[in-house]
PDB file of C-alpha atoms and ligand atoms in Angstrom:
ATOM      1  CA  MET Y   1       4.915  -0.647  -3.051  1.00  0.00           C
ATOM      2  CA  GLY Y   2       0.564  -1.052  -3.428  1.00  0.00           C
ATOM      3  CA  GLY Y   3      -1.801   0.287  -0.988  1.00  0.00           C
ATOM      4  CA  THR Y   4      -4.271   2.774   0.516  1.00  0.00           C
ATOM      5  CA  PHE Y   5      -1.973   4.050   2.910  1.00  0.00           C
ATOM      6  CA  ASP Y   6      -4.769   5.103   5.346  1.00  0.00           C
ATOM      7  CA  PRO Y   7      -2.620   5.889   7.293  1.00  0.00           C
ATOM      8  CA  ILE Y   8       1.068   4.903   6.301  1.00  0.00           C
ATOM      9  CA  HIS Y   9       2.966   3.096   9.059  1.00  0.00           C
ATOM     10  CA  HIS Y  10       5.803   1.935  10.384  1.00  0.00           C
ATOM     11  CA  GLY Y  11       5.115  -1.989   9.000  1.00  0.00           C
ATOM     12  CA  HIS Y  12       4.744  -0.359   5.795  1.00  0.00           C
ATOM     13  CA  LEU Y  13       7.922   1.242   5.790  1.00  0.00           C
ATOM     14  CA  VAL Y  14       9.607  -1.553   7.537  1.00  0.00           C
ATOM     15  CA  ALA Y  15       7.919  -3.975   4.816  1.00  0.00           C
ATOM     16  CA  ALA Y  16       9.495  -1.854   1.793  1.00  0.00           C
ATOM     17  CA  SER Y  17      12.496  -2.141   3.559  1.00  0.00           C
ATOM     18  CA  GLU Y  18      13.053  -5.607   4.240  1.00  0.00           C
ATOM     19  CA  ALA Y  19      11.828  -6.242   0.051  1.00  0.00           C
ATOM     20  CA  ALA Y  20      14.339  -4.019  -1.243  1.00  0.00           C
ATOM     21  CA  ALA Y  21      17.434  -5.558   0.910  1.00  0.00           C
ATOM     22  CA  HIS Y  22      15.638  -9.481   0.655  1.00  0.00           C
ATOM     23  CA  LEU Y  23      15.025  -9.015  -3.629  1.00  0.00           C
ATOM     24  CA  GLY Y  24      17.864  -6.438  -3.912  1.00  0.00           C
ATOM     25  CA  LEU Y  25      15.911  -3.621  -5.455  1.00  0.00           C
ATOM     26  CA  ASP Y  26      17.065  -0.403  -6.063  1.00  0.00           C
ATOM     27  CA  GLU Y  27      14.562   1.120  -5.506  1.00  0.00           C
ATOM     28  CA  VAL Y  28      10.931   1.428  -3.885  1.00  0.00           C
ATOM     29  CA  VAL Y  29       7.758   3.244  -5.617  1.00  0.00           C
ATOM     30  CA  PHE Y  30       4.880   3.439  -3.082  1.00  0.00           C
ATOM     31  CA  VAL Y  31       2.132   4.048  -4.892  1.00  0.00           C
ATOM     32  CA  PRO Y  32      -1.640   5.146  -3.183  1.00  0.00           C
ATOM     33  CA  THR Y  33      -4.457   4.092  -4.765  1.00  0.00           C
ATOM     34  CA  GLY Y  34      -6.412   6.591  -5.887  1.00  0.00           C
ATOM     35  CA  ARG Y  35     -10.052   5.650  -5.940  1.00  0.00           C
ATOM     36  CA  PRO Y  36     -10.704   2.047  -4.804  1.00  0.00           C
ATOM     37  CA  GLY Y  37     -13.379   0.204  -6.697  1.00  0.00           C
ATOM     38  CA  PHE Y  38     -13.438  -2.303  -4.254  1.00  0.00           C
ATOM     39  CA  LYS Y  39     -13.812  -0.326  -1.556  1.00  0.00           C
ATOM     40  CA  GLN Y  40     -16.641   2.581  -2.443  1.00  0.00           C
ATOM     41  CA  HIS Y  41     -19.114   0.969   0.582  1.00  0.00           C
ATOM     42  CA  GLN Y  42     -15.897   2.443   3.091  1.00  0.00           C
ATOM     43  CA  ASP Y  43     -14.748   5.598   4.180  1.00  0.00           C
ATOM     44  CA  VAL Y  44     -11.201   6.431   2.572  1.00  0.00           C
ATOM     45  CA  THR Y  45      -9.313   9.292   3.309  1.00  0.00           C
ATOM     46  CA  PRO Y  46      -8.998  11.893   0.060  1.00  0.00           C
ATOM     47  CA  ALA Y  47      -6.214  10.406  -1.870  1.00  0.00           C
ATOM     48  CA  GLU Y  48      -4.248  13.718  -2.069  1.00  0.00           C
ATOM     49  CA  HIS Y  49      -4.080  13.331   1.851  1.00  0.00           C
ATOM     50  CA  ARG Y  50      -3.112   9.650   1.685  1.00  0.00           C
ATOM     51  CA  TYR Y  51      -0.385  10.652  -1.013  1.00  0.00           C
ATOM     52  CA  LEU Y  52       1.171  13.424   1.389  1.00  0.00           C
ATOM     53  CA  MET Y  53       1.273  11.103   3.924  1.00  0.00           C
ATOM     54  CA  SER Y  54       3.435   8.939   2.248  1.00  0.00           C
ATOM     55  CA  VAL Y  55       5.480  11.653   0.826  1.00  0.00           C
ATOM     56  CA  VAL Y  56       6.120  12.423   4.259  1.00  0.00           C
ATOM     57  CA  ALA Y  57       7.036   9.350   5.558  1.00  0.00           C
ATOM     58  CA  THR Y  58       9.774   8.506   3.149  1.00  0.00           C
ATOM     59  CA  ALA Y  59      11.148  11.788   2.216  1.00  0.00           C
ATOM     60  CA  SER Y  60      14.337  10.348   4.439  1.00  0.00           C
ATOM     61  CA  ASN Y  61      15.191   7.942   2.472  1.00  0.00           C
ATOM     62  CA  PRO Y  62      16.552   7.936  -0.895  1.00  0.00           C
ATOM     63  CA  ARG Y  63      15.377   4.968  -2.437  1.00  0.00           C
ATOM     64  CA  PHE Y  64      11.745   5.317  -1.641  1.00  0.00           C
ATOM     65  CA  THR Y  65       9.872   7.330  -3.951  1.00  0.00           C
ATOM     66  CA  VAL Y  66       5.668   8.067  -4.350  1.00  0.00           C
ATOM     67  CA  SER Y  67       3.967   8.076  -7.578  1.00  0.00           C
ATOM     68  CA  ARG Y  68       0.979   9.433  -7.953  1.00  0.00           C
ATOM     69  CA  VAL Y  69      -0.228   7.191 -11.038  1.00  0.00           C
ATOM     70  CA  ASP Y  70      -3.186   5.887  -9.215  1.00  0.00           C
ATOM     71  CA  ILE Y  71      -4.024   9.055  -7.875  1.00  0.00           C
ATOM     72  CA  ASP Y  72      -3.675  10.905 -11.252  1.00  0.00           C
ATOM     73  CA  ARG Y  73      -5.859   8.379 -13.831  1.00  0.00           C
ATOM     74  CA  PRO Y  74      -9.420   8.961 -14.193  1.00  0.00           C
ATOM     75  CA  GLY Y  75     -11.606   6.156 -12.657  1.00  0.00           C
ATOM     76  CA  LEU Y  76     -11.318   3.419 -10.313  1.00  0.00           C
ATOM     77  CA  THR Y  77      -7.806   2.254  -9.176  1.00  0.00           C
ATOM     78  CA  TYR Y  78      -6.667  -1.482 -10.551  1.00  0.00           C
ATOM     79  CA  THR Y  79      -3.464  -2.982 -10.690  1.00  0.00           C
ATOM     80  CA  VAL Y  80      -3.144  -3.922 -14.086  1.00  0.00           C
ATOM     81  CA  ASP Y  81      -2.824  -0.241 -14.809  1.00  0.00           C
ATOM     82  CA  THR Y  82      -0.683   0.656 -12.191  1.00  0.00           C
ATOM     83  CA  LEU Y  83       2.035  -1.178 -13.559  1.00  0.00           C
ATOM     84  CA  ARG Y  84       1.246  -0.305 -16.609  1.00  0.00           C
ATOM     85  CA  ASP Y  85       1.533   3.347 -16.309  1.00  0.00           C
ATOM     86  CA  LEU Y  86       4.605   2.533 -13.841  1.00  0.00           C
ATOM     87  CA  ARG Y  87       6.496   0.682 -16.984  1.00  0.00           C
ATOM     88  CA  GLU Y  88       5.969   3.437 -19.943  1.00  0.00           C
ATOM     89  CA  GLN Y  89       7.383   5.196 -17.010  1.00  0.00           C
ATOM     90  CA  ARG Y  90      10.669   3.116 -16.500  1.00  0.00           C
ATOM     91  CA  PRO Y  91      10.805   1.240 -19.538  1.00  0.00           C
ATOM     92  CA  GLY Y  92      13.340  -2.128 -18.806  1.00  0.00           C
ATOM     93  CA  ALA Y  93      13.032  -1.941 -15.153  1.00  0.00           C
ATOM     94  CA  ASP Y  94      12.162  -5.424 -13.714  1.00  0.00           C
ATOM     95  CA  LEU Y  95       9.112  -4.692 -11.612  1.00  0.00           C
ATOM     96  CA  TYR Y  96       7.655  -6.207  -8.277  1.00  0.00           C
ATOM     97  CA  PHE Y  97       4.433  -5.698  -7.083  1.00  0.00           C
ATOM     98  CA  ILE Y  98       4.987  -5.331  -3.070  1.00  0.00           C
ATOM     99  CA  SER Y  99       1.555  -5.190  -1.288  1.00  0.00           C
ATOM    100  CA  GLY Y 100      -0.483  -6.878   1.885  1.00  0.00           C
ATOM    101  CA  ALA Y 101      -0.877 -11.289   1.413  1.00  0.00           C
ATOM    102  CA  ASP Y 102      -4.879  -9.998   2.653  1.00  0.00           C
ATOM    103  CA  ALA Y 103      -4.455  -8.481  -0.415  1.00  0.00           C
ATOM    104  CA  ILE Y 104      -2.716 -10.430  -2.635  1.00  0.00           C
ATOM    105  CA  GLU Y 105      -5.192 -13.699  -1.624  1.00  0.00           C
ATOM    106  CA  GLN Y 106      -7.719 -12.320  -3.739  1.00  0.00           C
ATOM    107  CA  ILE Y 107      -5.260 -10.882  -6.874  1.00  0.00           C
ATOM    108  CA  LEU Y 108      -7.001 -13.666  -8.935  1.00  0.00           C
ATOM    109  CA  THR Y 109     -10.428 -11.875  -8.827  1.00  0.00           C
ATOM    110  CA  TRP Y 110      -8.390  -8.496  -9.545  1.00  0.00           C
ATOM    111  CA  LYS Y 111      -8.826  -7.018 -13.365  1.00  0.00           C
ATOM    112  CA  ASP Y 112      -7.048  -8.655 -15.990  1.00  0.00           C
ATOM    113  CA  ALA Y 113      -5.922 -10.951 -13.588  1.00  0.00           C
ATOM    114  CA  GLU Y 114      -4.465 -13.148 -16.676  1.00  0.00           C
ATOM    115  CA  LYS Y 115      -2.312 -10.262 -18.019  1.00  0.00           C
ATOM    116  CA  LEU Y 116      -0.497  -9.437 -14.125  1.00  0.00           C
ATOM    117  CA  TRP Y 117       2.560 -12.245 -14.106  1.00  0.00           C
ATOM    118  CA  ASP Y 118       4.086 -10.731 -17.290  1.00  0.00           C
ATOM    119  CA  MET Y 119       3.823  -6.937 -16.192  1.00  0.00           C
ATOM    120  CA  ALA Y 120       5.781  -8.174 -12.532  1.00  0.00           C
ATOM    121  CA  HIS Y 121       6.509 -10.496  -9.743  1.00  0.00           C
ATOM    122  CA  PHE Y 122       4.333 -10.269  -6.616  1.00  0.00           C
ATOM    123  CA  VAL Y 123       5.638  -9.644  -3.494  1.00  0.00           C
ATOM    124  CA  ALA Y 124       3.586 -10.865  -0.470  1.00  0.00           C
ATOM    125  CA  VAL Y 125       4.476  -9.123   2.981  1.00  0.00           C
ATOM    126  CA  THR Y 126       2.945 -10.714   5.381  1.00  0.00           C
ATOM    127  CA  ARG Y 127       2.802 -11.238   9.822  1.00  0.00           C
ATOM    128  CA  PRO Y 128       4.985 -13.644  10.736  1.00  0.00           C
ATOM    129  CA  GLY Y 129       2.653 -17.350  11.187  1.00  0.00           C
ATOM    130  CA  HIS Y 130       0.596 -15.819   8.327  1.00  0.00           C
ATOM    131  CA  ARG Y 131       0.116 -18.035   5.252  1.00  0.00           C
ATOM    132  CA  LEU Y 132      -0.841 -17.095   2.009  1.00  0.00           C
ATOM    133  CA  SER Y 133      -3.544 -18.905   0.777  1.00  0.00           C
ATOM    134  CA  VAL Y 134      -3.984 -18.843  -2.767  1.00  0.00           C
ATOM    135  CA  ASP Y 135      -5.130 -21.659  -5.023  1.00  0.00           C
ATOM    136  CA  GLY Y 136      -4.767 -21.322  -8.292  1.00  0.00           C
ATOM    137  CA  LEU Y 137      -1.274 -19.289  -8.490  1.00  0.00           C
ATOM    138  CA  PRO Y 138       1.264 -19.690 -11.056  1.00  0.00           C
ATOM    139  CA  VAL Y 139       3.922 -21.871  -9.701  1.00  0.00           C
ATOM    140  CA  GLY Y 140       6.604 -18.712  -8.022  1.00  0.00           C
ATOM    141  CA  GLY Y 141       3.945 -16.432  -8.965  1.00  0.00           C
ATOM    142  CA  VAL Y 142       4.314 -14.749  -5.650  1.00  0.00           C
ATOM    143  CA  THR Y 143       6.915 -14.444  -3.047  1.00  0.00           C
ATOM    144  CA  THR Y 144       6.200 -14.303   0.844  1.00  0.00           C
ATOM    145  CA  LEU Y 145       8.052 -12.286   3.024  1.00  0.00           C
ATOM    146  CA  GLU Y 146       7.329 -11.977   6.599  1.00  0.00           C
ATOM    147  CA  VAL Y 147       7.920  -8.660   8.550  1.00  0.00           C
ATOM    148  CA  PRO Y 148       6.791  -8.443  12.438  1.00  0.00           C
ATOM    149  CA  ALA Y 149       6.822  -5.064  12.121  1.00  0.00           C
ATOM    150  CA  LEU Y 150       3.200  -5.464  10.751  1.00  0.00           C
ATOM    151  CA  ALA Y 151       1.515  -6.397  13.651  1.00  0.00           C
ATOM    152  CA  ILE Y 152       1.095  -2.290  13.309  1.00  0.00           C
ATOM    153  CA  SER Y 153      -2.352  -2.198  10.731  1.00  0.00           C
ATOM    154  CA  SER Y 154      -3.403   1.529   9.381  1.00  0.00           C
ATOM    155  CA  THR Y 155      -6.729  -0.113  11.135  1.00  0.00           C
ATOM    156  CA  ASP Y 156      -5.564   0.367  14.388  1.00  0.00           C
ATOM    157  CA  CYS Y 157      -4.083   3.957  13.693  1.00  0.00           C
ATOM    158  CA  ARG Y 158      -7.105   4.955  12.434  1.00  0.00           C
ATOM    159  CA  ARG Y 159      -9.463   3.795  15.487  1.00  0.00           C
ATOM    160  CA  ARG Y 160      -6.210   5.308  17.856  1.00  0.00           C
ATOM    161  CA  ALA Y 161      -6.491   8.657  16.096  1.00  0.00           C
ATOM    162  CA  ARG Y 162     -10.417   8.897  16.258  1.00  0.00           C
ATOM    163  CA  ALA Y 163     -10.477   8.174  19.662  1.00  0.00           C
ATOM    164  CA  GLY Y 164      -7.934  10.640  20.964  1.00  0.00           C
ATOM    165  CA  GLN Y 165      -5.268   8.133  21.476  1.00  0.00           C
ATOM    166  CA  PRO Y 166      -1.610   7.935  20.900  1.00  0.00           C
ATOM    167  CA  VAL Y 167      -0.121   7.183  17.105  1.00  0.00           C
ATOM    168  CA  TRP Y 168       3.442   8.189  18.086  1.00  0.00           C
ATOM    169  CA  TYR Y 169       6.185   5.533  17.189  1.00  0.00           C
ATOM    170  CA  LEU Y 170       3.118   3.703  14.891  1.00  0.00           C
ATOM    171  CA  VAL Y 171       3.487   5.898  12.424  1.00  0.00           C
ATOM    172  CA  PRO Y 172       6.343   8.700  11.638  1.00  0.00           C
ATOM    173  CA  ASP Y 173       6.397  12.160  13.668  1.00  0.00           C
ATOM    174  CA  GLY Y 174       5.904  13.690  10.231  1.00  0.00           C
ATOM    175  CA  VAL Y 175       2.765  11.687  10.051  1.00  0.00           C
ATOM    176  CA  VAL Y 176       1.580  12.401  13.621  1.00  0.00           C
ATOM    177  CA  GLN Y 177       1.462  15.927  12.892  1.00  0.00           C
ATOM    178  CA  TYR Y 178      -0.097  15.656   9.821  1.00  0.00           C
ATOM    179  CA  ILE Y 179      -3.086  13.758  10.523  1.00  0.00           C
ATOM    180  CA  ALA Y 180      -3.223  16.398  13.824  1.00  0.00           C
ATOM    181  CA  LYS Y 181      -2.849  19.421  11.905  1.00  0.00           C
ATOM    182  CA  HIS Y 182      -5.623  18.043   9.297  1.00  0.00           C
ATOM    183  CA  GLY Y 183      -7.878  16.449  11.758  1.00  0.00           C
ATOM    184  CA  LEU Y 184      -7.926  13.371   9.898  1.00  0.00           C
ATOM    185  CA  TYR Y 185      -9.477  10.335  11.026  1.00  0.00           C
ATOM    186  CA  ARG Y 186     -11.568  12.266  13.971  1.00  0.00           C
ATOM    187  CA  GLY Y 187     -15.139  12.156  12.821  1.00  0.00           C
ATOM    188  CA  LEU Y 188     -15.113   8.286  11.865  1.00  0.00           C
ATOM    189  CA  HIS Y 189     -17.718   5.803  12.514  1.00  0.00           C
ATOM    190  CA  ASP Y 190     -16.765   2.604  14.160  1.00  0.00           C
ATOM    191  CA  GLU Y 191     -15.250  -0.211  11.566  1.00  0.00           C
TER     192      GLU Y 191
HETATM  193  P1  NAP M   1      -6.218  -3.366   1.697  1.00  0.00           P
HETATM  194  O1  NAP M   1      -7.676  -4.435   1.141  1.00  0.00           O
HETATM  195  O2  NAP M   1      -6.312  -2.244   2.568  1.00  0.00           O
HETATM  196  O3  NAP M   1      -5.110  -4.742   2.756  1.00  0.00           O
HETATM  197  C1  NAP M   1      -5.533  -5.319   2.636  1.00  0.00           C
HETATM  198  C2  NAP M   1      -4.374  -5.749   4.059  1.00  0.00           C
HETATM  199  O4  NAP M   1      -2.916  -6.078   3.523  1.00  0.00           O
HETATM  200  C3  NAP M   1      -4.563  -5.305   5.529  1.00  0.00           C
HETATM  201  O5  NAP M   1      -4.100  -5.724   6.345  1.00  0.00           O
HETATM  202  C4  NAP M   1      -3.713  -3.874   4.950  1.00  0.00           C
HETATM  203  O6  NAP M   1      -2.282  -3.187   6.183  1.00  0.00           O
HETATM  204  C5  NAP M   1      -2.423  -4.617   4.253  1.00  0.00           C
HETATM  205  N1  NAP M   1      -1.504  -3.949   3.125  1.00  0.00           N
HETATM  206  C6  NAP M   1      -2.073  -3.391   2.107  1.00  0.00           C
HETATM  207  N2  NAP M   1      -0.853  -2.771   1.366  1.00  0.00           N
HETATM  208  C7  NAP M   1      -0.632  -2.774   2.107  1.00  0.00           C
HETATM  209  C8  NAP M   1       1.843  -3.001   1.869  1.00  0.00           C
HETATM  210  N3  NAP M   1       1.716  -1.730   0.857  1.00  0.00           N
HETATM  211  N4  NAP M   1       2.056  -3.108   3.167  1.00  0.00           N
HETATM  212  C9  NAP M   1       2.391  -3.751   3.529  1.00  0.00           C
HETATM  213  N5  NAP M   1       0.470  -3.934   4.336  1.00  0.00           N
HETATM  214  C10 NAP M   1      -0.280  -3.708   3.223  1.00  0.00           C
HETATM  215  O7  NAP M   1      -5.446  -3.280   0.314  1.00  0.00           O
HETATM  216  P2  NAP M   1      -5.388  -2.225  -0.724  1.00  0.00           P
HETATM  217  O8  NAP M   1      -4.908  -0.905   0.579  1.00  0.00           O
HETATM  218  O9  NAP M   1      -6.797  -1.641  -0.481  1.00  0.00           O
HETATM  219  O10 NAP M   1      -5.170  -2.648  -1.583  1.00  0.00           O
HETATM  220  C11 NAP M   1      -3.278  -2.887  -1.850  1.00  0.00           C
HETATM  221  C12 NAP M   1      -2.773  -2.928  -3.410  1.00  0.00           C
HETATM  222  O11 NAP M   1      -3.827  -4.094  -4.110  1.00  0.00           O
HETATM  223  C13 NAP M   1      -3.185  -1.772  -4.414  1.00  0.00           C
HETATM  224  O12 NAP M   1      -2.286  -1.191  -4.594  1.00  0.00           O
HETATM  225  C14 NAP M   1      -4.448  -1.727  -4.858  1.00  0.00           C
HETATM  226  O13 NAP M   1      -4.366  -0.932  -5.885  1.00  0.00           O
HETATM  227  C15 NAP M   1      -3.973  -2.831  -5.000  1.00  0.00           C
HETATM  228  N6  NAP M   1      -5.783  -4.072  -5.784  1.00  0.00           N
HETATM  229  C16 NAP M   1      -6.214  -4.022  -7.070  1.00  0.00           C
HETATM  230  C17 NAP M   1      -6.956  -4.678  -7.195  1.00  0.00           C
HETATM  231  C18 NAP M   1      -7.719  -4.458  -8.340  1.00  0.00           C
HETATM  232  O14 NAP M   1      -6.763  -4.432  -9.508  1.00  0.00           O
HETATM  233  N7  NAP M   1      -8.689  -5.673  -9.524  1.00  0.00           N
HETATM  234  C19 NAP M   1      -8.034  -5.156  -6.145  1.00  0.00           C
HETATM  235  C20 NAP M   1      -7.822  -4.649  -4.727  1.00  0.00           C
HETATM  236  C21 NAP M   1      -6.170  -4.281  -4.392  1.00  0.00           C
HETATM  237  P3  NAP M   1      -3.145  -2.055   6.329  1.00  0.00           P
HETATM  238  O15 NAP M   1      -4.212  -1.217   6.479  1.00  0.00           O
HETATM  239  O16 NAP M   1      -2.147  -1.660   7.399  1.00  0.00           O
HETATM  240  O17 NAP M   1      -2.075  -1.171   5.088  1.00  0.00           O
END
C-alpha cells in the first residue's frame, strides 16, 4: 500500500482492508513515501512523522505492517525501487501494489514503468463512480476497487487541522492526538 499518508486516514485503512479481503492477501504493508520526486514543489510533512502516524494507525491490526524502505532509501522515491526492496525482503511473495487511482493513472510516466508489470499486480482504489482512465495499460494490468470511505482525503484532513476544525473520526484517534501533539499542518499555506 503505497502513499504519502500525510496524514493516514480511515479511507486508506478501509481501502487496505477491502483490498486484503477482495484479493485474499495475507498482509498489507503500508509504505510511506520518502522523498516523492513528483512533489518537490509542495510542502510534505517530514517522513518520520508520516511513518509514525502510519504505525499508530495500523498498530491494532495484526495483518497490517509499516515499512521504512522508501524512507530509509537515499534519493527520490520511485515505485520500481520500492518493489525491488520489498521483493528482496519477501522472496517468493506474490506482491500487489495498492494505491489511489489518481496516482496509478500516471503509472505509465513512472520510472522504469515497463519493468513494473513483472514485479507486482497493481490495484487502484477509487471512490464510487470514478473511472480509471489510462490508455496503454496492459490488459488486466490494473485491478480497480471501489471504496466509498475514500470520500475522506488527506488534503481535507490537512485543511481541517490548519483551520482548527476537528479531524476526529476521519483519522484514527491516535493520529488525531499525534497531529495535535506535534502541531502538524498548522503553518500550511492554502492548498
Ligand atoms: P498522491 O498524488 O498524493 O495521491 C493521488 C490520489 O491518490 C489522492 O487522491 C490520494 O488521496 C490518493 N491516494 C494516494 N495513496 C493512496 C492509498 N494508498 N490509498 C488510497 N488512496 C490513495 O499520490 P502519492 O501518495 O504521492 O503516491 C502514491 C504512490 O504512488 C506512492 O507509493 C508513490 O511512491 C507512488 N508513485 C510513484 C511514482 C514513480 O515511481 N515515479 C510516481 C508517483 C507516485 P490521499 O491524499 O487522501 O491519500
